[in-house]
Amino acid sequence: MKLINKLHEELSSFQTENSPVFSNISLNTIFRNSVDCKIIKNTEKRQVFYIQTSRGEYFLKLSHLIRTKDRFRHYILPWRRWAEWRNLHKLMMLGIETAEPVIKGERWEQRPKSFFIVTKKVDGISLSEQSVPDPENLGKFFASLHLRGIYHADSHPENIIIKPNGQLCLIDVQEVYTLGRLPKWLRV
C-alpha cells in the first residue's frame, strides 16, 4: 500500500473536478477504499495506475509536462490537455461504449506542471488478447463510428475492449475526432 499512499500524497495538491456521471466519487474515497494499486505504464511523461477498491476498479493516467515543447504545446493548445475527458463524455452521450470518466485534476503552481484523469475500468479483454477476433463485428463497429463522423486516430488492438456480452468498447480516446462528415479515405 506504499504506492497508493505515495500517489495520494502526490495528488493531494491537485485541483480536481468530478464528472457529472460520477459526482459522488472523490479521489479521497478511491484512495481510502483501495485494496490494490499497480503501475501499468511508467514513462518520463506519463504514468498509468490500476487501482482496485472495494467499490470498483479504476485507471488513473498521470501526465507530466516536463519538456519545454510539451509545456509550450499545452500553452498554445490548452484544449488538448482535456481532449480525452471531453471525448469520453461525448462518446457516452452518443451511446458509444467507452471507459467512463470519473475525476480529472491538475497542478500548475509547481514544476513539472501535471494533470490526471481517472476512469472506471471496463470489464472485458483487449482485442489483442482475443485469440480469434471477429473481423465482421470489428468492421461493423468501425463503420458505424465512421458513419457518425467519429475517427479514432489511435485505434489499435490494445485500445479496443471486448466486453463479456461481446460488445466493443473504446478506451484511450485522446485521439478521437468528431468530424461532421468523415472523408471517404478515412472510412472503413
JSON list of C-alpha atoms in Angstrom, two decimals:
[
{"chain": "A", "resi": 1, "resn": "MET", "atom": "CA", "xyz": [0.00, 0.00, 0.00]},
{"chain": "A", "resi": 2, "resn": "LYS", "atom": "CA", "xyz": [3.05, 2.25, -0.06]},
{"chain": "A", "resi": 3, "resn": "LEU", "atom": "CA", "xyz": [2.37, 3.05, -3.72]},
{"chain": "A", "resi": 4, "resn": "ILE", "atom": "CA", "xyz": [-1.22, 4.19, -3.08]},
{"chain": "A", "resi": 5, "resn": "ASN", "atom": "CA", "xyz": [-0.10, 6.38, -0.16]},
{"chain": "A", "resi": 6, "resn": "LYS", "atom": "CA", "xyz": [2.65, 7.95, -2.26]},
{"chain": "A", "resi": 7, "resn": "LEU", "atom": "CA", "xyz": [0.19, 8.58, -5.11]},
{"chain": "A", "resi": 8, "resn": "HIS", "atom": "CA", "xyz": [-2.38, 10.05, -2.70]},
{"chain": "A", "resi": 9, "resn": "GLU", "atom": "CA", "xyz": [0.25, 12.39, -1.28]},
{"chain": "A", "resi": 10, "resn": "GLU", "atom": "CA", "xyz": [1.38, 13.49, -4.75]},
{"chain": "A", "resi": 11, "resn": "LEU", "atom": "CA", "xyz": [-2.17, 14.23, -5.92]},
{"chain": "A", "resi": 12, "resn": "SER", "atom": "CA", "xyz": [-3.31, 15.98, -2.73]},
{"chain": "A", "resi": 13, "resn": "SER", "atom": "CA", "xyz": [-2.16, 19.37, -4.09]},
{"chain": "A", "resi": 14, "resn": "PHE", "atom": "CA", "xyz": [-4.11, 18.99, -7.35]},
{"chain": "A", "resi": 15, "resn": "GLN", "atom": "CA", "xyz": [-7.31, 20.89, -8.13]},
{"chain": "A", "resi": 16, "resn": "THR", "atom": "CA", "xyz": [-9.90, 18.25, -9.02]},
{"chain": "A", "resi": 17, "resn": "GLU", "atom": "CA", "xyz": [-13.24, 18.12, -10.80]},
{"chain": "A", "resi": 18, "resn": "ASN", "atom": "CA", "xyz": [-15.71, 15.26, -10.90]},
{"chain": "A", "resi": 19, "resn": "SER", "atom": "CA", "xyz": [-17.56, 14.06, -13.93]},
{"chain": "A", "resi": 20, "resn": "PRO", "atom": "CA", "xyz": [-21.31, 14.74, -13.73]},
{"chain": "A", "resi": 21, "resn": "VAL", "atom": "CA", "xyz": [-21.70, 10.98, -14.26]},
{"chain": "A", "resi": 22, "resn": "PHE", "atom": "CA", "xyz": [-19.85, 10.20, -11.00]},
{"chain": "A", "resi": 23, "resn": "SER", "atom": "CA", "xyz": [-20.36, 13.27, -8.84]},
{"chain": "A", "resi": 24, "resn": "ASN", "atom": "CA", "xyz": [-20.45, 11.15, -5.64]},
{"chain": "A", "resi": 25, "resn": "ILE", "atom": "CA", "xyz": [-16.96, 9.62, -6.04]},
{"chain": "A", "resi": 26, "resn": "SER", "atom": "CA", "xyz": [-13.99, 11.60, -4.79]},
{"chain": "A", "resi": 27, "resn": "LEU", "atom": "CA", "xyz": [-10.29, 10.94, -5.14]},
{"chain": "A", "resi": 28, "resn": "ASN", "atom": "CA", "xyz": [-10.09, 10.56, -1.36]},
{"chain": "A", "resi": 29, "resn": "THR", "atom": "CA", "xyz": [-12.85, 7.91, -1.48]},
{"chain": "A", "resi": 30, "resn": "ILE", "atom": "CA", "xyz": [-10.93, 5.95, -4.10]},
{"chain": "A", "resi": 31, "resn": "PHE", "atom": "CA", "xyz": [-7.70, 6.11, -2.10]},
{"chain": "A", "resi": 32, "resn": "ARG", "atom": "CA", "xyz": [-9.41, 5.34, 1.23]},
{"chain": "A", "resi": 33, "resn": "ASN", "atom": "CA", "xyz": [-11.15, 2.22, -0.20]},
{"chain": "A", "resi": 34, "resn": "SER", "atom": "CA", "xyz": [-8.19, 0.95, -2.24]},
{"chain": "A", "resi": 35, "resn": "VAL", "atom": "CA", "xyz": [-7.12, -2.65, -1.77]},
{"chain": "A", "resi": 36, "resn": "ASP", "atom": "CA", "xyz": [-4.56, -2.81, -4.58]},
{"chain": "A", "resi": 37, "resn": "CYS", "atom": "CA", "xyz": [-2.55, -0.38, -6.70]},
{"chain": "A", "resi": 38, "resn": "LYS", "atom": "CA", "xyz": [-0.15, -1.17, -9.54]},
{"chain": "A", "resi": 39, "resn": "ILE", "atom": "CA", "xyz": [1.78, 0.85, -12.08]},
{"chain": "A", "resi": 40, "resn": "ILE", "atom": "CA", "xyz": [0.71, -0.31, -15.55]},
{"chain": "A", "resi": 41, "resn": "LYS", "atom": "CA", "xyz": [2.81, 2.16, -17.57]},
{"chain": "A", "resi": 42, "resn": "ASN", "atom": "CA", "xyz": [5.72, 4.25, -16.36]},
{"chain": "A", "resi": 43, "resn": "THR", "atom": "CA", "xyz": [7.48, 6.68, -18.65]},
{"chain": "A", "resi": 44, "resn": "GLU", "atom": "CA", "xyz": [9.07, 10.04, -18.02]},
{"chain": "A", "resi": 45, "resn": "LYS", "atom": "CA", "xyz": [5.97, 11.85, -19.31]},
{"chain": "A", "resi": 46, "resn": "ARG", "atom": "CA", "xyz": [3.15, 9.56, -18.22]},
{"chain": "A", "resi": 47, "resn": "GLN", "atom": "CA", "xyz": [2.23, 7.03, -15.58]},
{"chain": "A", "resi": 48, "resn": "VAL", "atom": "CA", "xyz": [-0.84, 4.81, -15.64]},
{"chain": "A", "resi": 49, "resn": "PHE", "atom": "CA", "xyz": [-2.03, 3.25, -12.39]},
{"chain": "A", "resi": 50, "resn": "TYR", "atom": "CA", "xyz": [-4.53, 0.45, -11.86]},
{"chain": "A", "resi": 51, "resn": "ILE", "atom": "CA", "xyz": [-6.42, 0.99, -8.60]},
{"chain": "A", "resi": 52, "resn": "GLN", "atom": "CA", "xyz": [-8.71, -1.68, -7.19]},
{"chain": "A", "resi": 53, "resn": "THR", "atom": "CA", "xyz": [-11.11, -0.58, -4.46]},
{"chain": "A", "resi": 54, "resn": "SER", "atom": "CA", "xyz": [-13.86, -2.30, -2.51]},
{"chain": "A", "resi": 55, "resn": "ARG", "atom": "CA", "xyz": [-16.32, -0.36, -4.72]},
{"chain": "A", "resi": 56, "resn": "GLY", "atom": "CA", "xyz": [-14.80, -0.85, -8.17]},
{"chain": "A", "resi": 57, "resn": "GLU", "atom": "CA", "xyz": [-11.70, -0.73, -10.34]},
{"chain": "A", "resi": 58, "resn": "TYR", "atom": "CA", "xyz": [-10.14, 2.39, -11.85]},
{"chain": "A", "resi": 59, "resn": "PHE", "atom": "CA", "xyz": [-7.31, 3.59, -14.05]},
{"chain": "A", "resi": 60, "resn": "LEU", "atom": "CA", "xyz": [-5.51, 6.82, -13.22]},
{"chain": "A", "resi": 61, "resn": "LYS", "atom": "CA", "xyz": [-3.44, 8.42, -16.00]},
{"chain": "A", "resi": 62, "resn": "LEU", "atom": "CA", "xyz": [-0.97, 10.97, -14.66]},
{"chain": "A", "resi": 63, "resn": "SER", "atom": "CA", "xyz": [0.81, 13.18, -17.20]},
{"chain": "A", "resi": 64, "resn": "HIS", "atom": "CA", "xyz": [3.77, 15.48, -16.52]},
{"chain": "A", "resi": 65, "resn": "LEU", "atom": "CA", "xyz": [4.72, 18.34, -18.81]},
{"chain": "A", "resi": 66, "resn": "ILE", "atom": "CA", "xyz": [8.46, 18.04, -18.29]},
{"chain": "A", "resi": 67, "resn": "ARG", "atom": "CA", "xyz": [9.75, 19.01, -21.71]},
{"chain": "A", "resi": 68, "resn": "THR", "atom": "CA", "xyz": [9.71, 22.62, -22.85]},
{"chain": "A", "resi": 69, "resn": "LYS", "atom": "CA", "xyz": [7.98, 21.68, -26.12]},
{"chain": "A", "resi": 70, "resn": "ASP", "atom": "CA", "xyz": [5.17, 19.91, -24.20]},
{"chain": "A", "resi": 71, "resn": "ARG", "atom": "CA", "xyz": [4.61, 22.92, -21.93]},
{"chain": "A", "resi": 72, "resn": "PHE", "atom": "CA", "xyz": [4.61, 25.20, -24.97]},
{"chain": "A", "resi": 73, "resn": "ARG", "atom": "CA", "xyz": [2.16, 22.96, -26.85]},
{"chain": "A", "resi": 74, "resn": "HIS", "atom": "CA", "xyz": [-0.23, 22.93, -23.87]},
{"chain": "A", "resi": 75, "resn": "TYR", "atom": "CA", "xyz": [0.16, 26.69, -23.54]},
{"chain": "A", "resi": 76, "resn": "ILE", "atom": "CA", "xyz": [-0.85, 27.39, -27.16]},
{"chain": "A", "resi": 77, "resn": "LEU", "atom": "CA", "xyz": [-3.36, 24.49, -27.35]},
{"chain": "A", "resi": 78, "resn": "PRO", "atom": "CA", "xyz": [-4.84, 24.31, -23.84]},
{"chain": "A", "resi": 79, "resn": "TRP", "atom": "CA", "xyz": [-7.84, 22.29, -25.06]},
{"chain": "A", "resi": 80, "resn": "ARG", "atom": "CA", "xyz": [-5.53, 19.33, -25.79]},
{"chain": "A", "resi": 81, "resn": "ARG", "atom": "CA", "xyz": [-4.99, 18.68, -22.07]},
{"chain": "A", "resi": 82, "resn": "TRP", "atom": "CA", "xyz": [-8.60, 17.59, -21.59]},
{"chain": "A", "resi": 83, "resn": "ALA", "atom": "CA", "xyz": [-9.23, 16.04, -25.02]},
{"chain": "A", "resi": 84, "resn": "GLU", "atom": "CA", "xyz": [-9.69, 12.55, -23.59]},
{"chain": "A", "resi": 85, "resn": "TRP", "atom": "CA", "xyz": [-12.02, 13.85, -20.86]},
{"chain": "A", "resi": 86, "resn": "ARG", "atom": "CA", "xyz": [-14.24, 15.63, -23.42]},
{"chain": "A", "resi": 87, "resn": "ASN", "atom": "CA", "xyz": [-14.13, 12.69, -25.84]},
{"chain": "A", "resi": 88, "resn": "LEU", "atom": "CA", "xyz": [-15.22, 10.22, -23.14]},
{"chain": "A", "resi": 89, "resn": "HIS", "atom": "CA", "xyz": [-18.25, 12.38, -22.30]},
{"chain": "A", "resi": 90, "resn": "LYS", "atom": "CA", "xyz": [-19.07, 12.99, -25.98]},
{"chain": "A", "resi": 91, "resn": "LEU", "atom": "CA", "xyz": [-18.91, 9.27, -26.85]},
{"chain": "A", "resi": 92, "resn": "MET", "atom": "CA", "xyz": [-21.09, 8.39, -23.86]},
{"chain": "A", "resi": 93, "resn": "MET", "atom": "CA", "xyz": [-23.69, 10.98, -24.94]},
{"chain": "A", "resi": 94, "resn": "LEU", "atom": "CA", "xyz": [-23.70, 9.41, -28.42]},
{"chain": "A", "resi": 95, "resn": "GLY", "atom": "CA", "xyz": [-24.34, 5.97, -26.89]},
{"chain": "A", "resi": 96, "resn": "ILE", "atom": "CA", "xyz": [-20.92, 4.59, -27.86]},
{"chain": "A", "resi": 97, "resn": "GLU", "atom": "CA", "xyz": [-19.38, 2.19, -25.37]},
{"chain": "A", "resi": 98, "resn": "THR", "atom": "CA", "xyz": [-16.29, 3.73, -23.78]},
{"chain": "A", "resi": 99, "resn": "ALA", "atom": "CA", "xyz": [-14.47, 3.97, -20.46]},
{"chain": "A", "resi": 100, "resn": "GLU", "atom": "CA", "xyz": [-16.42, 6.11, -18.00]},
{"chain": "A", "resi": 101, "resn": "PRO", "atom": "CA", "xyz": [-14.73, 9.34, -16.82]},
{"chain": "A", "resi": 102, "resn": "VAL", "atom": "CA", "xyz": [-14.71, 9.83, -13.04]},
{"chain": "A", "resi": 103, "resn": "ILE", "atom": "CA", "xyz": [-12.34, 12.63, -11.96]},
{"chain": "A", "resi": 104, "resn": "LYS", "atom": "CA", "xyz": [-9.81, 14.96, -13.54]},
{"chain": "A", "resi": 105, "resn": "GLY", "atom": "CA", "xyz": [-7.22, 17.11, -11.84]},
{"chain": "A", "resi": 106, "resn": "GLU", "atom": "CA", "xyz": [-4.33, 19.47, -12.49]},
{"chain": "A", "resi": 107, "resn": "ARG", "atom": "CA", "xyz": [-1.47, 21.17, -10.71]},
{"chain": "A", "resi": 108, "resn": "TRP", "atom": "CA", "xyz": [0.09, 24.27, -12.28]},
{"chain": "A", "resi": 109, "resn": "GLU", "atom": "CA", "xyz": [1.82, 26.05, -9.41]},
{"chain": "A", "resi": 110, "resn": "GLN", "atom": "CA", "xyz": [4.67, 23.51, -9.10]},
{"chain": "A", "resi": 111, "resn": "ARG", "atom": "CA", "xyz": [7.03, 22.05, -11.66]},
{"chain": "A", "resi": 112, "resn": "PRO", "atom": "CA", "xyz": [6.54, 19.86, -13.50]},
{"chain": "A", "resi": 113, "resn": "LYS", "atom": "CA", "xyz": [3.07, 21.00, -14.45]},
{"chain": "A", "resi": 114, "resn": "SER", "atom": "CA", "xyz": [0.90, 17.90, -14.23]},
{"chain": "A", "resi": 115, "resn": "PHE", "atom": "CA", "xyz": [-2.64, 16.67, -14.85]},
{"chain": "A", "resi": 116, "resn": "PHE", "atom": "CA", "xyz": [-4.53, 13.42, -14.43]},
{"chain": "A", "resi": 117, "resn": "ILE", "atom": "CA", "xyz": [-7.74, 11.64, -15.38]},
{"chain": "A", "resi": 118, "resn": "VAL", "atom": "CA", "xyz": [-9.45, 8.76, -13.57]},
{"chain": "A", "resi": 119, "resn": "THR", "atom": "CA", "xyz": [-11.70, 6.34, -15.47]},
{"chain": "A", "resi": 120, "resn": "LYS", "atom": "CA", "xyz": [-13.64, 3.27, -14.41]},
{"chain": "A", "resi": 121, "resn": "LYS", "atom": "CA", "xyz": [-12.11, 0.02, -15.61]},
{"chain": "A", "resi": 122, "resn": "VAL", "atom": "CA", "xyz": [-14.03, -1.56, -18.48]},
{"chain": "A", "resi": 123, "resn": "ASP", "atom": "CA", "xyz": [-14.77, -5.23, -17.85]},
{"chain": "A", "resi": 124, "resn": "GLY", "atom": "CA", "xyz": [-13.56, -7.43, -20.69]},
{"chain": "A", "resi": 125, "resn": "ILE", "atom": "CA", "xyz": [-10.41, -8.23, -22.61]},
{"chain": "A", "resi": 126, "resn": "SER", "atom": "CA", "xyz": [-8.49, -6.17, -25.13]},
{"chain": "A", "resi": 127, "resn": "LEU", "atom": "CA", "xyz": [-8.75, -7.13, -28.77]},
{"chain": "A", "resi": 128, "resn": "SER", "atom": "CA", "xyz": [-5.07, -8.11, -28.68]},
{"chain": "A", "resi": 129, "resn": "GLU", "atom": "CA", "xyz": [-5.84, -10.75, -26.02]},
{"chain": "A", "resi": 130, "resn": "GLN", "atom": "CA", "xyz": [-8.63, -12.33, -28.06]},
{"chain": "A", "resi": 131, "resn": "SER", "atom": "CA", "xyz": [-7.41, -15.49, -29.76]},
{"chain": "A", "resi": 132, "resn": "VAL", "atom": "CA", "xyz": [-9.63, -15.15, -32.83]},
{"chain": "A", "resi": 133, "resn": "PRO", "atom": "CA", "xyz": [-11.16, -11.66, -33.22]},
{"chain": "A", "resi": 134, "resn": "ASP", "atom": "CA", "xyz": [-14.39, -11.41, -35.21]},
{"chain": "A", "resi": 135, "resn": "PRO", "atom": "CA", "xyz": [-13.44, -9.27, -38.24]},
{"chain": "A", "resi": 136, "resn": "GLU", "atom": "CA", "xyz": [-17.05, -8.77, -39.33]},
{"chain": "A", "resi": 137, "resn": "ASN", "atom": "CA", "xyz": [-18.09, -7.42, -35.91]},
{"chain": "A", "resi": 138, "resn": "LEU", "atom": "CA", "xyz": [-15.00, -5.19, -35.80]},
{"chain": "A", "resi": 139, "resn": "GLY", "atom": "CA", "xyz": [-15.68, -3.86, -39.31]},
{"chain": "A", "resi": 140, "resn": "LYS", "atom": "CA", "xyz": [-19.32, -3.10, -38.46]},
{"chain": "A", "resi": 141, "resn": "PHE", "atom": "CA", "xyz": [-18.24, -1.34, -35.27]},
{"chain": "A", "resi": 142, "resn": "PHE", "atom": "CA", "xyz": [-15.81, 0.98, -37.05]},
{"chain": "A", "resi": 143, "resn": "ALA", "atom": "CA", "xyz": [-18.18, 1.51, -39.97]},
{"chain": "A", "resi": 144, "resn": "SER", "atom": "CA", "xyz": [-20.87, 2.64, -37.51]},
{"chain": "A", "resi": 145, "resn": "LEU", "atom": "CA", "xyz": [-18.38, 5.05, -35.89]},
{"chain": "A", "resi": 146, "resn": "HIS", "atom": "CA", "xyz": [-17.34, 6.41, -39.28]},
{"chain": "A", "resi": 147, "resn": "LEU", "atom": "CA", "xyz": [-20.95, 6.88, -40.39]},
{"chain": "A", "resi": 148, "resn": "ARG", "atom": "CA", "xyz": [-21.37, 9.12, -37.34]},
{"chain": "A", "resi": 149, "resn": "GLY", "atom": "CA", "xyz": [-18.26, 11.09, -38.29]},
{"chain": "A", "resi": 150, "resn": "ILE", "atom": "CA", "xyz": [-16.11, 9.63, -35.49]},
{"chain": "A", "resi": 151, "resn": "TYR", "atom": "CA", "xyz": [-12.48, 8.85, -36.23]},
{"chain": "A", "resi": 152, "resn": "HIS", "atom": "CA", "xyz": [-10.13, 7.17, -33.71]},
{"chain": "A", "resi": 153, "resn": "ALA", "atom": "CA", "xyz": [-6.60, 8.15, -34.78]},
{"chain": "A", "resi": 154, "resn": "ASP", "atom": "CA", "xyz": [-5.02, 5.76, -32.25]},
{"chain": "A", "resi": 155, "resn": "SER", "atom": "CA", "xyz": [-7.11, 2.65, -32.89]},
{"chain": "A", "resi": 156, "resn": "HIS", "atom": "CA", "xyz": [-5.11, -0.49, -32.26]},
{"chain": "A", "resi": 157, "resn": "PRO", "atom": "CA", "xyz": [-5.96, -3.79, -30.51]},
{"chain": "A", "resi": 158, "resn": "GLU", "atom": "CA", "xyz": [-4.98, -2.52, -27.04]},
{"chain": "A", "resi": 159, "resn": "ASN", "atom": "CA", "xyz": [-7.48, 0.38, -27.30]},
{"chain": "A", "resi": 160, "resn": "ILE", "atom": "CA", "xyz": [-10.50, -1.80, -28.05]},
{"chain": "A", "resi": 161, "resn": "ILE", "atom": "CA", "xyz": [-12.06, -3.87, -25.27]},
{"chain": "A", "resi": 162, "resn": "ILE", "atom": "CA", "xyz": [-14.41, -6.78, -25.91]},
{"chain": "A", "resi": 163, "resn": "LYS", "atom": "CA", "xyz": [-16.94, -6.78, -23.09]},
{"chain": "A", "resi": 164, "resn": "PRO", "atom": "CA", "xyz": [-18.32, -10.08, -21.71]},
{"chain": "A", "resi": 165, "resn": "ASN", "atom": "CA", "xyz": [-21.52, -9.55, -23.76]},
{"chain": "A", "resi": 166, "resn": "GLY", "atom": "CA", "xyz": [-19.40, -9.28, -26.96]},
{"chain": "A", "resi": 167, "resn": "GLN", "atom": "CA", "xyz": [-19.91, -5.53, -27.34]},
{"chain": "A", "resi": 168, "resn": "LEU", "atom": "CA", "xyz": [-16.86, -3.50, -28.39]},
{"chain": "A", "resi": 169, "resn": "CYS", "atom": "CA", "xyz": [-15.72, -0.59, -26.24]},
{"chain": "A", "resi": 170, "resn": "LEU", "atom": "CA", "xyz": [-13.19, 2.20, -26.93]},
{"chain": "A", "resi": 171, "resn": "ILE", "atom": "CA", "xyz": [-10.54, 3.22, -24.42]},
{"chain": "A", "resi": 172, "resn": "ASP", "atom": "CA", "xyz": [-7.67, 5.72, -24.58]},
{"chain": "A", "resi": 173, "resn": "VAL", "atom": "CA", "xyz": [-9.73, 8.15, -26.66]},
{"chain": "A", "resi": 174, "resn": "GLN", "atom": "CA", "xyz": [-7.46, 11.19, -26.54]},
{"chain": "A", "resi": 175, "resn": "GLU", "atom": "CA", "xyz": [-7.01, 10.95, -30.31]},
{"chain": "A", "resi": 176, "resn": "VAL", "atom": "CA", "xyz": [-10.71, 10.62, -31.21]},
{"chain": "A", "resi": 177, "resn": "TYR", "atom": "CA", "xyz": [-12.05, 13.26, -33.56]},
{"chain": "A", "resi": 178, "resn": "THR", "atom": "CA", "xyz": [-15.64, 14.05, -34.43]},
{"chain": "A", "resi": 179, "resn": "LEU", "atom": "CA", "xyz": [-15.99, 15.37, -37.94]},
{"chain": "A", "resi": 180, "resn": "GLY", "atom": "CA", "xyz": [-19.27, 16.47, -39.46]},
{"chain": "A", "resi": 181, "resn": "ARG", "atom": "CA", "xyz": [-18.71, 14.16, -42.39]},
{"chain": "A", "resi": 182, "resn": "LEU", "atom": "CA", "xyz": [-15.84, 11.71, -42.46]},
{"chain": "A", "resi": 183, "resn": "PRO", "atom": "CA", "xyz": [-13.88, 11.82, -45.74]},
{"chain": "A", "resi": 184, "resn": "LYS", "atom": "CA", "xyz": [-14.09, 8.60, -47.77]},
{"chain": "A", "resi": 185, "resn": "TRP", "atom": "CA", "xyz": [-10.36, 7.95, -47.42]},
{"chain": "A", "resi": 186, "resn": "LEU", "atom": "CA", "xyz": [-10.76, 7.72, -43.60]},
{"chain": "A", "resi": 187, "resn": "ARG", "atom": "CA", "xyz": [-13.77, 5.37, -43.64]},
{"chain": "A", "resi": 188, "resn": "VAL", "atom": "CA", "xyz": [-13.76, 1.58, -43.28]}
]
